[in-house]
Coordinates of C-alpha atoms in Angstrom, one line a residue:
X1 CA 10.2 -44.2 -14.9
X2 CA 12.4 -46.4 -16.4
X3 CA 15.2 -45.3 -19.1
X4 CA 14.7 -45.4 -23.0
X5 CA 17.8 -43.6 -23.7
X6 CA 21.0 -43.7 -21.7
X7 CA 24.0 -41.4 -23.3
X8 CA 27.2 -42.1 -22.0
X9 CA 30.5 -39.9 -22.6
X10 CA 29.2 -38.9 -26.1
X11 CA 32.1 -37.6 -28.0
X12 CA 31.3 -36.4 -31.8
X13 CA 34.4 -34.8 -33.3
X14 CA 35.0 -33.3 -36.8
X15 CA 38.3 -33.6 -38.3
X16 CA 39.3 -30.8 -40.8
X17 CA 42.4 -29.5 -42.6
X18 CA 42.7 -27.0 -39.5
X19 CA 42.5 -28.7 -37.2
X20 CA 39.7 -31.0 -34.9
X21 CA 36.5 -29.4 -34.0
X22 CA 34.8 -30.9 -30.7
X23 CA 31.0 -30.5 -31.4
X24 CA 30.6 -32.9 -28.3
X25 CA 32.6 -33.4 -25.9
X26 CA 32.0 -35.8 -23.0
X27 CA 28.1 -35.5 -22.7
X28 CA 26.1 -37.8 -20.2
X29 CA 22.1 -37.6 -20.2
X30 CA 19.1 -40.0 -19.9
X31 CA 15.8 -39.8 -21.6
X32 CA 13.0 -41.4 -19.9
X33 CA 9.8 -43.1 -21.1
X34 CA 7.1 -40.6 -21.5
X35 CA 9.3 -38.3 -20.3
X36 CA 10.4 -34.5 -22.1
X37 CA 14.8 -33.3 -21.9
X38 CA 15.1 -30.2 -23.0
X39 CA 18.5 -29.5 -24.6
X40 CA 19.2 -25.6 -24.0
X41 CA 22.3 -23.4 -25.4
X42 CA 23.6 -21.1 -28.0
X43 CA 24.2 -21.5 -31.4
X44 CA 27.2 -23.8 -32.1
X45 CA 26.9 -25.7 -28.5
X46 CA 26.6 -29.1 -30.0
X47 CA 22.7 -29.6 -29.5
X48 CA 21.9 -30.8 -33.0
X49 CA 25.1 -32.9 -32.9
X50 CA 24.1 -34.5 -30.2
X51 CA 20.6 -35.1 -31.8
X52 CA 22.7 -36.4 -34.8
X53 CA 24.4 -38.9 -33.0
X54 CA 21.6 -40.9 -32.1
X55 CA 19.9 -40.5 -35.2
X56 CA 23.6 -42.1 -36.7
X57 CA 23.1 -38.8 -39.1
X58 CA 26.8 -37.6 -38.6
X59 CA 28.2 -36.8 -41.7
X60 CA 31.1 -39.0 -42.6
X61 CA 33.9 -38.0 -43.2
X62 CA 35.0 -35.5 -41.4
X63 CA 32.8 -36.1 -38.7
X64 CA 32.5 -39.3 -36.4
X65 CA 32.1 -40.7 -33.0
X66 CA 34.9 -40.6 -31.6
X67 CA 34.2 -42.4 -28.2
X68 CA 31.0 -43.0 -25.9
X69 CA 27.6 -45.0 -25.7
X70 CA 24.1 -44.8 -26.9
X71 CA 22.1 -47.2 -25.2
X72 CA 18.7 -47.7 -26.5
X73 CA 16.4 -49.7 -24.2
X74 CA 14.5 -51.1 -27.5
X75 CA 11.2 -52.3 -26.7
X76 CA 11.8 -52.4 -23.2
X77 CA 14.4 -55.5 -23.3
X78 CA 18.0 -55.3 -23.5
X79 CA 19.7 -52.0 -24.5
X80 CA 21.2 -51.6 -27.8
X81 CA 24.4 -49.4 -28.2
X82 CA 24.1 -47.1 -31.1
X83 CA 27.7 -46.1 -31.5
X84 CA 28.2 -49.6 -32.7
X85 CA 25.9 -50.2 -35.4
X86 CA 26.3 -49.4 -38.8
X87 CA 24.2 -45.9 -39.6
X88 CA 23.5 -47.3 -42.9
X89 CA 22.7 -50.7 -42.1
X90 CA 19.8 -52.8 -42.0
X91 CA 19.3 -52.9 -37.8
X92 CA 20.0 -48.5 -37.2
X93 CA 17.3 -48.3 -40.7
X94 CA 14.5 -49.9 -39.4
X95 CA 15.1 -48.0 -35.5
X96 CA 15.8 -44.4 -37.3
X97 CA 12.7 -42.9 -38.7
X98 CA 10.6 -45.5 -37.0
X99 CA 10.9 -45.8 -33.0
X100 CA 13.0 -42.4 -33.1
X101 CA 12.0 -40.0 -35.4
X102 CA 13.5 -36.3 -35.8
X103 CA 11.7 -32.7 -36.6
X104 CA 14.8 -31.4 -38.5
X105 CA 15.2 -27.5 -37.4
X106 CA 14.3 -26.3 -41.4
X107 CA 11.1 -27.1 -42.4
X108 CA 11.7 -25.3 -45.5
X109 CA 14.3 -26.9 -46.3
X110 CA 13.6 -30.5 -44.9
X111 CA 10.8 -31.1 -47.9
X112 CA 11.7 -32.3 -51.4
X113 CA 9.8 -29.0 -53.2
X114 CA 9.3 -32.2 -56.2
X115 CA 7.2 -34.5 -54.5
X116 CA 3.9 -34.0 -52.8
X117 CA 3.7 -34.1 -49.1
X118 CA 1.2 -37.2 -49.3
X119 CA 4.3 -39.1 -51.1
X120 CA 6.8 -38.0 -48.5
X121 CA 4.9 -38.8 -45.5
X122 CA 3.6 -42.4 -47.2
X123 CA 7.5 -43.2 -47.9
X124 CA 8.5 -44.0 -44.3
X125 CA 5.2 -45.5 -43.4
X126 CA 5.8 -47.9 -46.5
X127 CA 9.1 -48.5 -45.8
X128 CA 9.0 -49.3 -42.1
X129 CA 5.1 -50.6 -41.3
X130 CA 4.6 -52.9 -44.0
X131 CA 1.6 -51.7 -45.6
X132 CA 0.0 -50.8 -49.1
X133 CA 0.0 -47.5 -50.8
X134 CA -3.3 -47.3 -49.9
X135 CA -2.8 -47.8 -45.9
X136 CA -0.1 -45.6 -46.2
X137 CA -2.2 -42.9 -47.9
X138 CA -5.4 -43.1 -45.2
X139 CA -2.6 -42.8 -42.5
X140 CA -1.0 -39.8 -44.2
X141 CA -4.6 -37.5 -43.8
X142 CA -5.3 -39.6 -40.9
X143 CA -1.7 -37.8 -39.4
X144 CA -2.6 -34.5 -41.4
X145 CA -5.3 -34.5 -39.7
X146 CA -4.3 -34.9 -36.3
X147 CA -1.9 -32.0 -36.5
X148 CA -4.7 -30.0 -37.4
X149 CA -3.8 -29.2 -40.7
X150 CA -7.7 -28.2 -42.6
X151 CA -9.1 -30.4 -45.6
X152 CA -6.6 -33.2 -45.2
X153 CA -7.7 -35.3 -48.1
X154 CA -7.3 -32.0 -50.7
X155 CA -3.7 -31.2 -48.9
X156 CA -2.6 -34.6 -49.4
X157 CA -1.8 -33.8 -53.2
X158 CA 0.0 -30.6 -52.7
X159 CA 3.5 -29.6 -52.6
X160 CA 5.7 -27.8 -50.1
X161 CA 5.4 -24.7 -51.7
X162 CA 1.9 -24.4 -51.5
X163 CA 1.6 -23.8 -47.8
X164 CA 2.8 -21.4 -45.1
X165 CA 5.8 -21.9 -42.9
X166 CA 3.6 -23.1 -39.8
X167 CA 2.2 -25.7 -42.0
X168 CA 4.8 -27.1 -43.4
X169 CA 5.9 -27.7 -39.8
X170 CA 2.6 -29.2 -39.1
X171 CA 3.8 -31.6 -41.9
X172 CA 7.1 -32.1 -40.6
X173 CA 5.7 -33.1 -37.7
X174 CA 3.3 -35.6 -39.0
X175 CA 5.6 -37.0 -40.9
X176 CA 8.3 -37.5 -38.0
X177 CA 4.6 -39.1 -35.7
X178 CA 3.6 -41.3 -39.0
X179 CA 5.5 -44.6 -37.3
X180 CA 4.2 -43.9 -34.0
X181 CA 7.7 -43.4 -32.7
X182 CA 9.4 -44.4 -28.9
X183 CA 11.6 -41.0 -28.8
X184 CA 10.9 -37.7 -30.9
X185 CA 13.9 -35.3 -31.2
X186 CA 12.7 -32.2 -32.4
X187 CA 15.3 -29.8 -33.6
X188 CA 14.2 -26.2 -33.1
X189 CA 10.9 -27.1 -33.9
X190 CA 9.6 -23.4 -33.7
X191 CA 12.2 -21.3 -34.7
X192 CA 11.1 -19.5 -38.1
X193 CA 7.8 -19.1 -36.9
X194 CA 6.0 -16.1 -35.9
X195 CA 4.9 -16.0 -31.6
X196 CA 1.2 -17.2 -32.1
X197 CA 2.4 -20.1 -34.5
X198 CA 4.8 -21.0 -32.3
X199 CA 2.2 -21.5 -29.2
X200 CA 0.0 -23.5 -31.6
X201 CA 2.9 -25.6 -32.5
X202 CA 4.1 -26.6 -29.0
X203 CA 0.4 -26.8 -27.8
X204 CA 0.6 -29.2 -30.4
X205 CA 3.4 -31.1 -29.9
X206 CA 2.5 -31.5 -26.7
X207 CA -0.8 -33.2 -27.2
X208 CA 0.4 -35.7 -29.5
X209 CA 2.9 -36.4 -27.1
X210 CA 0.5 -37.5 -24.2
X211 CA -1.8 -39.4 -27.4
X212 CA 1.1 -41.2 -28.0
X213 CA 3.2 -42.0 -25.0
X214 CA 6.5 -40.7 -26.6
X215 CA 9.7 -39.6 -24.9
X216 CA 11.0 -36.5 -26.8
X217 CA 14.1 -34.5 -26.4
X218 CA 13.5 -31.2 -27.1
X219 CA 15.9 -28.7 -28.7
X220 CA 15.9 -24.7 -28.3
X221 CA 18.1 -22.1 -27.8
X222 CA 14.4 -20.5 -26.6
X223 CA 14.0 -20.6 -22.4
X224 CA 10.5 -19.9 -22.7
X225 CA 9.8 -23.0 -24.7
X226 CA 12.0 -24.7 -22.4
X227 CA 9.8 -23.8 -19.4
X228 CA 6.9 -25.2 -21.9
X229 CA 7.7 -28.3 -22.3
X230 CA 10.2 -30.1 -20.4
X231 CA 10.6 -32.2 -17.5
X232 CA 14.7 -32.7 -17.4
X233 CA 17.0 -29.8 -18.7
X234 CA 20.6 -30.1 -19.8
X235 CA 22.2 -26.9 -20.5
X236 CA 25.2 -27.2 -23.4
X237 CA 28.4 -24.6 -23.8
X238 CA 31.2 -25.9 -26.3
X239 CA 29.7 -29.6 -26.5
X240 CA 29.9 -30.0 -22.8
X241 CA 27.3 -30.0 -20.3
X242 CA 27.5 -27.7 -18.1
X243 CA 24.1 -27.8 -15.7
X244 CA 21.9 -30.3 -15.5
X245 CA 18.3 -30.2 -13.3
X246 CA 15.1 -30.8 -13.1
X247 CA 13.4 -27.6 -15.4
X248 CA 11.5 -25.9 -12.3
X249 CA 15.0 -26.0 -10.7
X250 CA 16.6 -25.0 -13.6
X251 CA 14.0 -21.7 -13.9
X252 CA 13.8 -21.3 -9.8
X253 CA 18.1 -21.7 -8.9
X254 CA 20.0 -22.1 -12.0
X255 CA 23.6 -22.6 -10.3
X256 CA 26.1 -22.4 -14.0
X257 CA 27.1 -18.7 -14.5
X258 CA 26.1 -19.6 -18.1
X259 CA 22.9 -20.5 -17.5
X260 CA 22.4 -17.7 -15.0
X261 CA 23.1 -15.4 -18.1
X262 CA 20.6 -17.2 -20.4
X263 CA 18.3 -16.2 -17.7
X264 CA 19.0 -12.3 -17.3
X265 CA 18.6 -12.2 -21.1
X266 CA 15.4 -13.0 -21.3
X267 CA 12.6 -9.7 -21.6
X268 CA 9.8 -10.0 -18.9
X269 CA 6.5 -8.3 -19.2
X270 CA 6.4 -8.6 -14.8
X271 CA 9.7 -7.2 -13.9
X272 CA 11.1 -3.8 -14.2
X273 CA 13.9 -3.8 -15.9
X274 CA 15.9 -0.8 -17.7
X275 CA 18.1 -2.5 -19.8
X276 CA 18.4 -7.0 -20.7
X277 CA 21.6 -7.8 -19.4
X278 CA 23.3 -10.0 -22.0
X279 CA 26.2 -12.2 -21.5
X280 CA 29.1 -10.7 -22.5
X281 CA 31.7 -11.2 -25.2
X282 CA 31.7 -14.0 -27.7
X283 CA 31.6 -18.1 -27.8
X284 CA 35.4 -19.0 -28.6
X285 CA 37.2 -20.2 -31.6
X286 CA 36.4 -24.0 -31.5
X287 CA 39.7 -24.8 -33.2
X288 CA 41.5 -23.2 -30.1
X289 CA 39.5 -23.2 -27.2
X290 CA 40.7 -22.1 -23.5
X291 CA 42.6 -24.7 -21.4
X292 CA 40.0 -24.6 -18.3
X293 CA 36.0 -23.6 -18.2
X294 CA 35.0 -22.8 -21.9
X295 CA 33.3 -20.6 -20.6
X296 CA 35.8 -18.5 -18.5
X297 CA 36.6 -15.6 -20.8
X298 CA 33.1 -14.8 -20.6
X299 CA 32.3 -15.4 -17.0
X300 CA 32.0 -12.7 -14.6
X301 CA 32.9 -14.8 -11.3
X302 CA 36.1 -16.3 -13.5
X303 CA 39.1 -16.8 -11.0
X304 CA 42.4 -18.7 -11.6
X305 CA 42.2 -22.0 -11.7
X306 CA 39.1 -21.8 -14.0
X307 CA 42.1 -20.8 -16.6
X308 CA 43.6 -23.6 -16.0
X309 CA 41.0 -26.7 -14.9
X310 CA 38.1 -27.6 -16.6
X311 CA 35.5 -28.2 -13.4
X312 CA 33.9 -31.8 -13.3
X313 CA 30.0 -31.8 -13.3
X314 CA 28.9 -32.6 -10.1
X315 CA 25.7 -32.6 -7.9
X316 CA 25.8 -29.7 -5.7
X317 CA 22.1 -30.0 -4.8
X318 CA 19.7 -33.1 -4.9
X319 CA 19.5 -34.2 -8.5
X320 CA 20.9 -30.7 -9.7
X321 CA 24.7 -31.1 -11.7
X322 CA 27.0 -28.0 -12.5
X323 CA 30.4 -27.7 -14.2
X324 CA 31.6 -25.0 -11.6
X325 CA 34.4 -24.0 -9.6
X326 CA 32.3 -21.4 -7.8
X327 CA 30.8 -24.5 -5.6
X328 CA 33.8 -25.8 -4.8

């Protein structure tokens, strides 16, 4: 499969009044046509900054790209580098919303409670496929309907607040697919959702997915959605990437004591187990983090020169990348 996004050394800093806060830092990853990469980590890694970034989303000031490439492979020709267009201009407008569209993590949030969800999934198909408000309307329960939301052409009038938290993610989710999109990043898609939602929703996702020949990049701090989904996994600590694999080799060897963690923490209904293990202590201050491995004063193989080197992310099996000293 050929490439329809290639990141290269993606740095996204913030600069405050205390000091400069590294969301990401040095993060390389391809998305491939047709293709799922599962973004995995913690709270505060730098997934949705990194989802940001190519959505040209980063808030400005404090934040900005500091340094890096976005290449997107636009309709299969030459690629077009992100990090040097304009966010608000005319070129970045028409790509954002249209041949990469975002499921923003809060779908209660992410709706204007003012306007009906028919208006707000019609404005993007108005603004980037040229058609009337009637077209846009028929596609609207046409893509209400395909997410399997019931009586499309009575919900098409009502408002956010007149429909459960799994539906409203059903909208989100129509809206993001209205344009047919290249690339779908979706942002936690499942997060405030109860279990059986959350199935239905990936089932979902997933469907539309192979109906539509996207790419998507898929973001979770959740393994099992992870193992659900994805083809490529990246896992995130501090804004760096510190494994990289295919997903069965991910689940089947993970090699990062990080990742290793996220897997002991994870409840199983097939193995005995007393007690989870979870990873101990806490993610650092980002305003002062450690001069090697971020993740050394958590690590329980740590030695000395992960105090003092961060470790390069190399392949240590066949298409398998850590950020290790361990293999060394």
């Amino acid at each position: 499969m050929s490439a329809l996004i290639e990141v290269t050394d993606l740095k996204t800093y913030f600069y405050t009044e205390d000091g400069v806060v590294k969301a990401v830092d040095g993060v390389d990853f391809t998305i491939e046509h047709e293709k799922t990469l599962g973004v995995v980590g913690e709270s505060g890694c730098g997934k949705s900054q990194t989802a940001l970034s190519i959505m040209g989303l980063i808030p400005t000031p404090p934040g900005k790209i500091a340094a890096g490439t976005i290449k997107y492979y636009r309709n299969g020709g030459q690629p077009v580098d992100l990090v040097k267009l304009n966010p608000k201009g005319k070129e970045y407008r028409s790509i954002r919303g249209n041949e990469i569209a975002m499921i923003f993590q809060e779908p209660m949030t992410s709706l204007n409670p003012v306007y009906t969800i028919g208006d707000q999934i019609m404005e993007a198909i108005v603004l980037h496929q040229k058609v009337n408000k009637k077209e846009a309307r028929d596609r609207a329960i046409k893509m209400l309907k395909a997410v399997g939301i019931s009586l499309p052409e009575q919900r098409v009038d009502e408002y956010p607040h007149q429909m459960s938290g799994g539906m409203r993610q059903r909208v989100m989710i129509a809206m993001a697919l209205s344009c047919n999109p290249q690339l779908l990043v979706a942002d936690e898609p499942t997060t405030a959702l109860d279990v059986t939602i959350q199935a239905q929703i990936l089932e979902l996702i997933k469907s539309l997915q192979d109906e539509f020949h996207m790419a998507m990049m898929m973001i979770t701090h959740n393994l099992g959605v992870i193992a659900e989904t994805a083809d490529d996994v990246i896992v995130m600590y501090m804004g760096k990437v510190v494994e990289q694999a295919k997903a069965t080799d991910i689940f089947h060897d993970p090699l990062h004591p990080y990742t290793q963690g996220l897997m002991e923490s994870i409840p199983a209904l097939t193995k005995k187990k007393d007690r989870l293990k979870p990873i101990k202590g806490v993610v650092p201050d980002p305003y002062n983090l450690p001069k090697g491995c971020p993740f050394e004063p958590r690590c329980p193989h740590a030695m000395d020169i992960c105090r003092e080197q961060m470790p390069p992310l190399k392949d240590y099996k066949p298409n398998h990348k850590a950020a290790c000293w361990l293999y060394e």
